[in-house]
PDB file of C-alpha atoms in Angstrom:
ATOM      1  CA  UNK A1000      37.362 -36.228   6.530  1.00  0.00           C
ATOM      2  CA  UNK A1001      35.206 -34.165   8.429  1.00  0.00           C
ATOM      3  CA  UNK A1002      33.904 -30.960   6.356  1.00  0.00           C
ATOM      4  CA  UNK A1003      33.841 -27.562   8.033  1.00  0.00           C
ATOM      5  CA  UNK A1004      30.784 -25.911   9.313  1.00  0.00           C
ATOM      6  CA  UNK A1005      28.716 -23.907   6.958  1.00  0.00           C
ATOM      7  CA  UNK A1006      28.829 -20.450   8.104  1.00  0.00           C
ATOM      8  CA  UNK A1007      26.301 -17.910   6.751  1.00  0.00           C
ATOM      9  CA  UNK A1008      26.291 -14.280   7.459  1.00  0.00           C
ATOM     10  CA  UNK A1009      23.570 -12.032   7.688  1.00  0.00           C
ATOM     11  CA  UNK A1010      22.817 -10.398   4.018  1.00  0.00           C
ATOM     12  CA  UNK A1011      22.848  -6.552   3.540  1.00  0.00           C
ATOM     13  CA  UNK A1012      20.004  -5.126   3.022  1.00  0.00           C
ATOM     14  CA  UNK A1013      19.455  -3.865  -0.440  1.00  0.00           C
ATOM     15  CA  UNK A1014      20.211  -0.418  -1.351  1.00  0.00           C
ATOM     16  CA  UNK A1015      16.813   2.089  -1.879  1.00  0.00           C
ATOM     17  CA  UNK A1016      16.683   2.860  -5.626  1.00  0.00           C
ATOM     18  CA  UNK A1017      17.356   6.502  -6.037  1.00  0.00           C
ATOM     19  CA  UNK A1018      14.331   8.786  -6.048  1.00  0.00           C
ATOM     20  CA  UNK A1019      11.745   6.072  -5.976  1.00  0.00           C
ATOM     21  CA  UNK A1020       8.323   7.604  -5.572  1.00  0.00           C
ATOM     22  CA  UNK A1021       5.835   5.613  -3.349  1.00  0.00           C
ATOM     23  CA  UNK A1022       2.466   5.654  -2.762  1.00  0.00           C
ATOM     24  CA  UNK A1023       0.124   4.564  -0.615  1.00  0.00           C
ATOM     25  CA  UNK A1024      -3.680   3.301  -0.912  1.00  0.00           C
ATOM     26  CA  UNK A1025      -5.480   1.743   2.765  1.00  0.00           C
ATOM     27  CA  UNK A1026      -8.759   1.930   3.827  1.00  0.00           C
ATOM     28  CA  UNK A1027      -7.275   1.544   6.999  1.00  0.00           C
ATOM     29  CA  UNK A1028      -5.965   4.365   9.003  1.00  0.00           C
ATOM     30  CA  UNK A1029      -3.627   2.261  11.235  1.00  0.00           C
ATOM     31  CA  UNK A1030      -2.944   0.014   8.344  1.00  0.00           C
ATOM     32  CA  UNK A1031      -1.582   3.137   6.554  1.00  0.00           C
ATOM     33  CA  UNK A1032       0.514   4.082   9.682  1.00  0.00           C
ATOM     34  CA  UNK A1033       2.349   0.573   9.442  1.00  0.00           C
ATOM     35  CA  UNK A1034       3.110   1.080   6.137  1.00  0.00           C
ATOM     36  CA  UNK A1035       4.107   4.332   5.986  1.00  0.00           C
ATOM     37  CA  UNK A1036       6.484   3.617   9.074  1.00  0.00           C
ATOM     38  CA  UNK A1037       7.810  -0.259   7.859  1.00  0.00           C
ATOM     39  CA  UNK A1038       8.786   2.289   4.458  1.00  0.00           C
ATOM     40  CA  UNK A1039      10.616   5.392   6.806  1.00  0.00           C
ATOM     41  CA  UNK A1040      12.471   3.050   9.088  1.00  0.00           C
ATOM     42  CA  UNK A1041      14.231   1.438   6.168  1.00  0.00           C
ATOM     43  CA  UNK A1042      14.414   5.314   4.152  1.00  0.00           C
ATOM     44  CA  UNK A1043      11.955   5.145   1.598  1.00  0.00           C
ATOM     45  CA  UNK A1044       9.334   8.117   1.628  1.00  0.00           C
ATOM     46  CA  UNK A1045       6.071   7.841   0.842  1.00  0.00           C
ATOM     47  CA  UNK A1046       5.556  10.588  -1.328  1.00  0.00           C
ATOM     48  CA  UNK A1047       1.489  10.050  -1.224  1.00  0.00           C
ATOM     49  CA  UNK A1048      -1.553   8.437   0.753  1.00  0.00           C
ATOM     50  CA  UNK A1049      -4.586   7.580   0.252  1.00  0.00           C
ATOM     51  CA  UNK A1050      -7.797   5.669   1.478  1.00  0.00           C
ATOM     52  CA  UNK A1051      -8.789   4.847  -2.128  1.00  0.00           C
ATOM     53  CA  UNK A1052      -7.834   4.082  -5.891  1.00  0.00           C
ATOM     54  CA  UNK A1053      -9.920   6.937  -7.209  1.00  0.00           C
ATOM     55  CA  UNK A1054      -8.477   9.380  -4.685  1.00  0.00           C
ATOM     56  CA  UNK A1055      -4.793   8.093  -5.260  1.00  0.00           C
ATOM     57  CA  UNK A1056      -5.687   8.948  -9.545  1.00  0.00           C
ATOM     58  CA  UNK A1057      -6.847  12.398  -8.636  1.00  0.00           C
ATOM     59  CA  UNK A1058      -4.191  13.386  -6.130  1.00  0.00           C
ATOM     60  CA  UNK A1059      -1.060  11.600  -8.093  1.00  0.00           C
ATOM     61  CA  UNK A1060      -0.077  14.469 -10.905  1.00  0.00           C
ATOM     62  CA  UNK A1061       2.682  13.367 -12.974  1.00  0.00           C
ATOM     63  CA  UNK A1062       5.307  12.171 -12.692  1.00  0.00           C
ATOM     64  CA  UNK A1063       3.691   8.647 -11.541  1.00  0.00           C
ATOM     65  CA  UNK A1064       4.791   6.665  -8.656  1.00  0.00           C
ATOM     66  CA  UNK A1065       7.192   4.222  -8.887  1.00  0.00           C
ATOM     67  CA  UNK A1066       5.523   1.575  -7.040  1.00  0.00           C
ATOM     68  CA  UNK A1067       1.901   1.567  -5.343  1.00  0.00           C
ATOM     69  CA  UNK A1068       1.381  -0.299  -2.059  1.00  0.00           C
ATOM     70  CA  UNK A1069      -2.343  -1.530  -1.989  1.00  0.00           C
ATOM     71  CA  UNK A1070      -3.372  -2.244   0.995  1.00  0.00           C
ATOM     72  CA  UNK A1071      -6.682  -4.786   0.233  1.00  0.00           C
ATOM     73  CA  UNK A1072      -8.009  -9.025   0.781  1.00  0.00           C
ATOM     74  CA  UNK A1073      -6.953 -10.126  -3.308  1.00  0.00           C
ATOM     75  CA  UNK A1074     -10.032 -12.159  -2.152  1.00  0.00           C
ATOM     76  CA  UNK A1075     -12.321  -9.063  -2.330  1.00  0.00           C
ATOM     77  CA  UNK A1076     -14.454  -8.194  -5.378  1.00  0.00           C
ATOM     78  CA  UNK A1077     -13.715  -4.838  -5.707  1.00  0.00           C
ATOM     79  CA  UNK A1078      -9.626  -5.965  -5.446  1.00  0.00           C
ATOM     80  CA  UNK A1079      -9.275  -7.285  -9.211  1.00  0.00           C
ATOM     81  CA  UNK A1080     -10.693  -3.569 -10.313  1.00  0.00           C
ATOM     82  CA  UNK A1081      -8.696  -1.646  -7.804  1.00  0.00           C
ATOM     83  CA  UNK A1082      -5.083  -3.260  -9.445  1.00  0.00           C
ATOM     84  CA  UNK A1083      -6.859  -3.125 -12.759  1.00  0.00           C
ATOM     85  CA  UNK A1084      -7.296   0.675 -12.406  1.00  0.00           C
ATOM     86  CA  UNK A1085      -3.984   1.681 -11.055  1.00  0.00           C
ATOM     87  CA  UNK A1086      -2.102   0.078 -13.940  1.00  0.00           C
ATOM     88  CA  UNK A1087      -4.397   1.206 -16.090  1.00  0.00           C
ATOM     89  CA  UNK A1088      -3.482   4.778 -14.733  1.00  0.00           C
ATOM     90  CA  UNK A1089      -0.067   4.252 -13.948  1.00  0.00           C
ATOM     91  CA  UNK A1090       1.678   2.334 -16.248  1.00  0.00           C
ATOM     92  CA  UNK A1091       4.971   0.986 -15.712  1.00  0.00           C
ATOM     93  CA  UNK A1092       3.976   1.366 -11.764  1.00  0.00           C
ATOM     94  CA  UNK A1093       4.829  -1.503  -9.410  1.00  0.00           C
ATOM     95  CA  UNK A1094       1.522  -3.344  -7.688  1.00  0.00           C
ATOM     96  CA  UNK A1095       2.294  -4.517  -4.247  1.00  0.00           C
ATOM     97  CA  UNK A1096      -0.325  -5.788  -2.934  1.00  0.00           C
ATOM     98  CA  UNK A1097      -0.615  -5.985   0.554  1.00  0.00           C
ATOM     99  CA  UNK A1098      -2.795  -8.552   1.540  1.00  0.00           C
ATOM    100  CA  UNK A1099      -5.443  -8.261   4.515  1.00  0.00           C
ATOM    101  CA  UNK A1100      -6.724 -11.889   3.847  1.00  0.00           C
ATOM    102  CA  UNK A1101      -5.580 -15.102   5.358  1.00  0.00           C
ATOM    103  CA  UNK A1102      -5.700 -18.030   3.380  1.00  0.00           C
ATOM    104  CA  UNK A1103      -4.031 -16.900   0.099  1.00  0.00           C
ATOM    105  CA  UNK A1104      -6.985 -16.634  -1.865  1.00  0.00           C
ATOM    106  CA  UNK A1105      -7.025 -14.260  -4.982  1.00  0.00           C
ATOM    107  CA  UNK A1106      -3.295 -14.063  -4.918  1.00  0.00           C
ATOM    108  CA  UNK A1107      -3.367 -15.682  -8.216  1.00  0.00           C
ATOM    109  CA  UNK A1108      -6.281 -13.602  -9.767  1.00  0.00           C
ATOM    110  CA  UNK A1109      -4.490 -10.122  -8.572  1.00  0.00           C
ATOM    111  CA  UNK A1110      -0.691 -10.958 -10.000  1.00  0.00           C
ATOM    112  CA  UNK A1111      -2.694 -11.700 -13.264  1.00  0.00           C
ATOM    113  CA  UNK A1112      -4.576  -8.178 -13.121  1.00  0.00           C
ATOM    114  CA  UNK A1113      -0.610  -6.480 -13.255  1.00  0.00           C
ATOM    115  CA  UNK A1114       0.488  -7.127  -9.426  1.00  0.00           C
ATOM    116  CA  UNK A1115       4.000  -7.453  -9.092  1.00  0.00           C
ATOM    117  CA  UNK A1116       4.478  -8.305  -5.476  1.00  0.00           C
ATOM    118  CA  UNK A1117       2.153  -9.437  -2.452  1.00  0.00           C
ATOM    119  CA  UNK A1118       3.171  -8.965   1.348  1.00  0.00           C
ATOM    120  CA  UNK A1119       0.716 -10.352   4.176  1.00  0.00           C
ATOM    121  CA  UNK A1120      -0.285  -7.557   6.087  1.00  0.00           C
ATOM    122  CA  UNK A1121       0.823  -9.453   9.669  1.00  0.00           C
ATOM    123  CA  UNK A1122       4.506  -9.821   7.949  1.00  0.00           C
ATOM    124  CA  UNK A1123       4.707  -6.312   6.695  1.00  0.00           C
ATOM    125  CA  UNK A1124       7.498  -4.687   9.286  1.00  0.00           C
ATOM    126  CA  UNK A1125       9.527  -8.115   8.063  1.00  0.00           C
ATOM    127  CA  UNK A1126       8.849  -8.324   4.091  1.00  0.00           C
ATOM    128  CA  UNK A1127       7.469  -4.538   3.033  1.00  0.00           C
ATOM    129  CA  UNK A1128      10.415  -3.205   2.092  1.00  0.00           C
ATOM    130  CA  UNK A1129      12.381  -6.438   0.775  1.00  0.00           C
ATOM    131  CA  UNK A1130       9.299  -7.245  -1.235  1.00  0.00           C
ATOM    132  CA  UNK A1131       9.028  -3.064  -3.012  1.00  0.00           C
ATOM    133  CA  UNK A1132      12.760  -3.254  -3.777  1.00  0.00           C
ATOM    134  CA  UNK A1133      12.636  -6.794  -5.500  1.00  0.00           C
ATOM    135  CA  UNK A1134       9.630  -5.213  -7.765  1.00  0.00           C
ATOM    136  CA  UNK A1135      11.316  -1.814  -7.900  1.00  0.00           C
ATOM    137  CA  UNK A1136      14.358  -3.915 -10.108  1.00  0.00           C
ATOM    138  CA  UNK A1137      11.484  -5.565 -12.136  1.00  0.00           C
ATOM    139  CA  UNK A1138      11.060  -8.814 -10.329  1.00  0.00           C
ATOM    140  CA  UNK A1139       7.775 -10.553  -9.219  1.00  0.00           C
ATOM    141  CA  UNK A1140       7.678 -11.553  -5.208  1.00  0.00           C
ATOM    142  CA  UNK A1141       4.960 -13.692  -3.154  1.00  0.00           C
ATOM    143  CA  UNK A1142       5.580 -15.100   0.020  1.00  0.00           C
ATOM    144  CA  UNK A1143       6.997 -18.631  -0.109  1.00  0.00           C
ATOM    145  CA  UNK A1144       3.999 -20.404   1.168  1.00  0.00           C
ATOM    146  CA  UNK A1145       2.469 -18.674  -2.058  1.00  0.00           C
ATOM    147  CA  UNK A1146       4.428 -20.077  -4.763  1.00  0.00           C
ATOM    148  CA  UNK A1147       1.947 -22.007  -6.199  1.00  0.00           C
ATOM    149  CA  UNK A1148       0.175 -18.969  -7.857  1.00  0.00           C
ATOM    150  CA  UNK A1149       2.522 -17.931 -10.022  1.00  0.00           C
ATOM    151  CA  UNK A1150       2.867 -21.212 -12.135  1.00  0.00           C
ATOM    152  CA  UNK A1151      -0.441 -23.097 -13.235  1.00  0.00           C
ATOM    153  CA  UNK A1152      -2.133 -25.998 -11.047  1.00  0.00           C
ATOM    154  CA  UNK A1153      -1.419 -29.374 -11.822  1.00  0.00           C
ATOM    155  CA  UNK A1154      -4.754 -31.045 -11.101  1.00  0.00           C
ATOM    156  CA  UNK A1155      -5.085 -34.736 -10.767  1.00  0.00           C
ATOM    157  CA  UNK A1156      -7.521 -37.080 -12.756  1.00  0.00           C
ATOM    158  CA  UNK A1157     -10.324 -36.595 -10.595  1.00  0.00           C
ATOM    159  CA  UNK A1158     -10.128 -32.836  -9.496  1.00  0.00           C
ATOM    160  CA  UNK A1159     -10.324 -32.263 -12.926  1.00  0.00           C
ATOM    161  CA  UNK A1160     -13.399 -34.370 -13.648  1.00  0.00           C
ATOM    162  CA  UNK A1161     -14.999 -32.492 -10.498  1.00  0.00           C
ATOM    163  CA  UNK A1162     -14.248 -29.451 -11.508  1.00  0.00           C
ATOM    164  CA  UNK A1163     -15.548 -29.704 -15.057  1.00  0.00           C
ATOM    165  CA  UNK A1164     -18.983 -30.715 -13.480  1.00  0.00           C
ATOM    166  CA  UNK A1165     -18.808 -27.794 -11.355  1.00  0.00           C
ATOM    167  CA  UNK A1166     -18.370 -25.524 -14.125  1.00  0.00           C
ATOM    168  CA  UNK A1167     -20.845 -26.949 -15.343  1.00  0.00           C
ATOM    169  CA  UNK A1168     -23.058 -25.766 -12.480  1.00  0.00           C
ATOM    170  CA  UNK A1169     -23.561 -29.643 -10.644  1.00  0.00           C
ATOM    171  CA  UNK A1170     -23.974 -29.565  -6.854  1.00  0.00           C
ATOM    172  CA  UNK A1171     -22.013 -32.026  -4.689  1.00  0.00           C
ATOM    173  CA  UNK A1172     -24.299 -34.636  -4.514  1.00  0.00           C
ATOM    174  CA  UNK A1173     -24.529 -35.040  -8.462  1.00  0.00           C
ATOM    175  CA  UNK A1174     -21.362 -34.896  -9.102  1.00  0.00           C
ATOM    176  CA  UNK A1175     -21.202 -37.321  -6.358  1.00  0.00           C
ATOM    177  CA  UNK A1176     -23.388 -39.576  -8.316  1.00  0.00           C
ATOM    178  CA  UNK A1177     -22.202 -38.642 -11.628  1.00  0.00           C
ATOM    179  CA  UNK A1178     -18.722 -40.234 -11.034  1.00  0.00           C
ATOM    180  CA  UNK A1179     -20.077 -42.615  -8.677  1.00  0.00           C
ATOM    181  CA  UNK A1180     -17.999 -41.669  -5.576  1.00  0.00           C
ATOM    182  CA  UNK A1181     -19.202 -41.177  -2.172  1.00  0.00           C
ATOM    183  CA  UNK A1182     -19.950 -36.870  -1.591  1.00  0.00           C
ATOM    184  CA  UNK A1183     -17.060 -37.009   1.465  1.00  0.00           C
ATOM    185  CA  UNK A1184     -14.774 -37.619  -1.859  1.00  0.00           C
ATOM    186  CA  UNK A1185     -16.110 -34.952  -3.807  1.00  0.00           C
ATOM    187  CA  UNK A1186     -15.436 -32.471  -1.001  1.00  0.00           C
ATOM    188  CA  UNK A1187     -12.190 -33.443  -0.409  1.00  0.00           C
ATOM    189  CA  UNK A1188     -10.945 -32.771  -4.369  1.00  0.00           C
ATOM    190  CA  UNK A1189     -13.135 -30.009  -4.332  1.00  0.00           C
ATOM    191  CA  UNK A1190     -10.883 -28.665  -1.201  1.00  0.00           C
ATOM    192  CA  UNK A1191      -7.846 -29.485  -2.580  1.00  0.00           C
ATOM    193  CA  UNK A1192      -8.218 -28.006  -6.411  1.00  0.00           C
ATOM    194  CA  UNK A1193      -9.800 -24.768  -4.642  1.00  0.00           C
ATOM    195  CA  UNK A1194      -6.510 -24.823  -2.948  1.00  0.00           C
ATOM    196  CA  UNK A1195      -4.741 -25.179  -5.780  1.00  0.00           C
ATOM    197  CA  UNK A1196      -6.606 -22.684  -7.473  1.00  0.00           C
ATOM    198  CA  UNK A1197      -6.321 -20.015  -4.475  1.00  0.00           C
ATOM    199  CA  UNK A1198      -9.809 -19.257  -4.346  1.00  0.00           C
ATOM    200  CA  UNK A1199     -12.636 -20.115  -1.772  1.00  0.00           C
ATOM    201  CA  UNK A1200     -16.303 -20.822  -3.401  1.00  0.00           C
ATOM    202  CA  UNK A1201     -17.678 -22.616  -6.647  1.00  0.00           C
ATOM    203  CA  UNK A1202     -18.400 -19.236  -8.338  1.00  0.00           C
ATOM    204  CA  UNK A1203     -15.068 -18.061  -8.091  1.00  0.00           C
ATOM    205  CA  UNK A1204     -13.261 -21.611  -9.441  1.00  0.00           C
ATOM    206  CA  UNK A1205     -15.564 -21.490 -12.335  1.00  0.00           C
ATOM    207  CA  UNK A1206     -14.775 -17.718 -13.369  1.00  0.00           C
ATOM    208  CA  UNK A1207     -11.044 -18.582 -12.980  1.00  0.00           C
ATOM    209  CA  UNK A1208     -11.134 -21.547 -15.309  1.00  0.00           C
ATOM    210  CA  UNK A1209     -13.271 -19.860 -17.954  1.00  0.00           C
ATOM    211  CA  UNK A1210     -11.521 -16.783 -18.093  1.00  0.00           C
ATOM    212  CA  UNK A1211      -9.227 -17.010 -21.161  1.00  0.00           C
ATOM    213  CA  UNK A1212      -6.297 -14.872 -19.605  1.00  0.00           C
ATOM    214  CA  UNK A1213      -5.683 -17.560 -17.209  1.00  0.00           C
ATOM    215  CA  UNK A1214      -5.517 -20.124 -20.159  1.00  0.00           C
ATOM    216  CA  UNK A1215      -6.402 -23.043 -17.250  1.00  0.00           C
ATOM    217  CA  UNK A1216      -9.811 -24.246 -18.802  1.00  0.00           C
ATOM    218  CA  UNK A1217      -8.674 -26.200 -21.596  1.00  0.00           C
ATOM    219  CA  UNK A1218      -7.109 -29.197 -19.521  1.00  0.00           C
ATOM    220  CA  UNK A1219     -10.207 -29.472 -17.202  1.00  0.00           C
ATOM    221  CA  UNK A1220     -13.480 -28.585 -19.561  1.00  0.00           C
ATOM    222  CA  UNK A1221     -12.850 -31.136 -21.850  1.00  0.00           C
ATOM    223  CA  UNK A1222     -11.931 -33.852 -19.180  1.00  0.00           C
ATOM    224  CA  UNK A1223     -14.254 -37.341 -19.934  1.00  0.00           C
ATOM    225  CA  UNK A1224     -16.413 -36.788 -16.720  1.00  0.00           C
ATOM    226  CA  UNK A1225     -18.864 -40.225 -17.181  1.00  0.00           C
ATOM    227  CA  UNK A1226     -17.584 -43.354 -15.799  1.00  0.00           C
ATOM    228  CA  UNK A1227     -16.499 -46.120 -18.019  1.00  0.00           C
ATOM    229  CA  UNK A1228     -19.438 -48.647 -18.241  1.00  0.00           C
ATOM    230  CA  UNK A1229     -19.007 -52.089 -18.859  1.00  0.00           C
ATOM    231  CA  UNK A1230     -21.134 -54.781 -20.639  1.00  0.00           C
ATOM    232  CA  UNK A1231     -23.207 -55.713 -18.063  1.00  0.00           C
ATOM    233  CA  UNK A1232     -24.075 -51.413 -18.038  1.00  0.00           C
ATOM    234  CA  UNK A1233     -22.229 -51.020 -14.311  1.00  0.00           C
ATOM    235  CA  UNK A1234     -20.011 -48.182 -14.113  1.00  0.00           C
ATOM    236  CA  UNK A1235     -16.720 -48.275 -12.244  1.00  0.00           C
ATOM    237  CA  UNK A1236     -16.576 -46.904  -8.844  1.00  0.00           C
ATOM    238  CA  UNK A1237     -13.325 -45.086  -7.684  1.00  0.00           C
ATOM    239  CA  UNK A1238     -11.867 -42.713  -5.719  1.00  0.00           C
TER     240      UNK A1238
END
């Protein structure tokens, strides 16, 4: 018997929590604009704006805002320190972060800092205002595509073996030797755990996996990393 068609209707949009206070912090003039607009056309107010996380502390008297839209690449250095501050200052405020980078990266490093939601800044007018009310009711929110950071990598046998040398401060072409695979193979775990990881260089990898908080270093610093060696004293060659 044939089965009916699903039909799906458009959902509501959520109702505004009552007297939310938001605030803005961009750098950006027109980046500010956006948001401030994406917020109005959907009724939420913006009760203050500013370029910067030291200018948001000084003009923000109590009572604190509700939830703080940070307008910054997670990527950046100065990112980490800028969430770290606000919840610091604000506590119980909601982080949303949204992000000016491309690729992801940091994501993971700024929803450890106290972030509770990140919006790409080309998506804003479409996820801004989903994305504050989900935090505003004490849930987390990413984009889809950015799942992955909020549960810990699963590396496989190898990434982790290159990525314990590079902690340990090898280049490519040692590691490359040290597990006796070609450096085209190192690159491409190296890619992929990076990936995984949500950052972009060595330096950053490394200070992910040794920082305690993240509690990622224990499966991949004490990973064997030499190559079995047999009687005859030849290692094994793999991929």
């Amino acid at each position: 018997m044939a089965s009916a068609p699903l039909v799906t209707q458009p959902l509501e949009p959520l109702a505004t929590p009552a007297g939310a206070e938001i605030a803005i912090v961009a750098a950006d003039q027109f980046a500010s604009r956006r948001i401030a607009t994406a917020l109005a056309d959907s009724g939420f107010a913006p009760r203050t704006v500013a370029r910067e996380v030291a200018e948001l502390i000084e003009l923000t008297p109590l009572p604190r805002p509700d939830a703080i839209l940070l307008a910054v690449d997670p990527a950046s250095a100065t990112s980490l320190a800028d969430v770290r501050r606000l919840t610091a200052a604000f506590r119980g405020t909601h982080v949303v972060i949204v992000s000016t980078g491309a690729d992801g990266a940091g994501v993971r490093q700024v929803l450890g800092a106290g972030a509770a939601g990140v919006v790409n800044e080309a998506e804003l007018e479409v996820t801004l205002v989903a994305t504050t009310q989900a935090v505003l009711v004490g849930n987390i929110c990413v984009p889809r595509k950015l799942h992955r950071c909020l549960f810990k990598p699963a590396f496989s046998h190898r990434e982790r073996q290159v990525l314990a040398l590079v902690v340990r401060g090898f280049g490519n072409r040692q590691i490359a030797a040290r597990l006796f695979l070609a450096e085209s193979t190192v690159k491409s775990h190296l890619a992929s755990a990076f990936q995984k990881l949500g950052v972009r260089s060595r330096k950053e990898a490394a200070a992910l996996l040794m920082d305690p908080d993240e509690g990622l270093g224990a499966s991949v610093i004490g990973v064997e990393v030499d190559p079995p060696v047999f009687a005859n004293g030849a290692g094994v060659h793999g991929r």
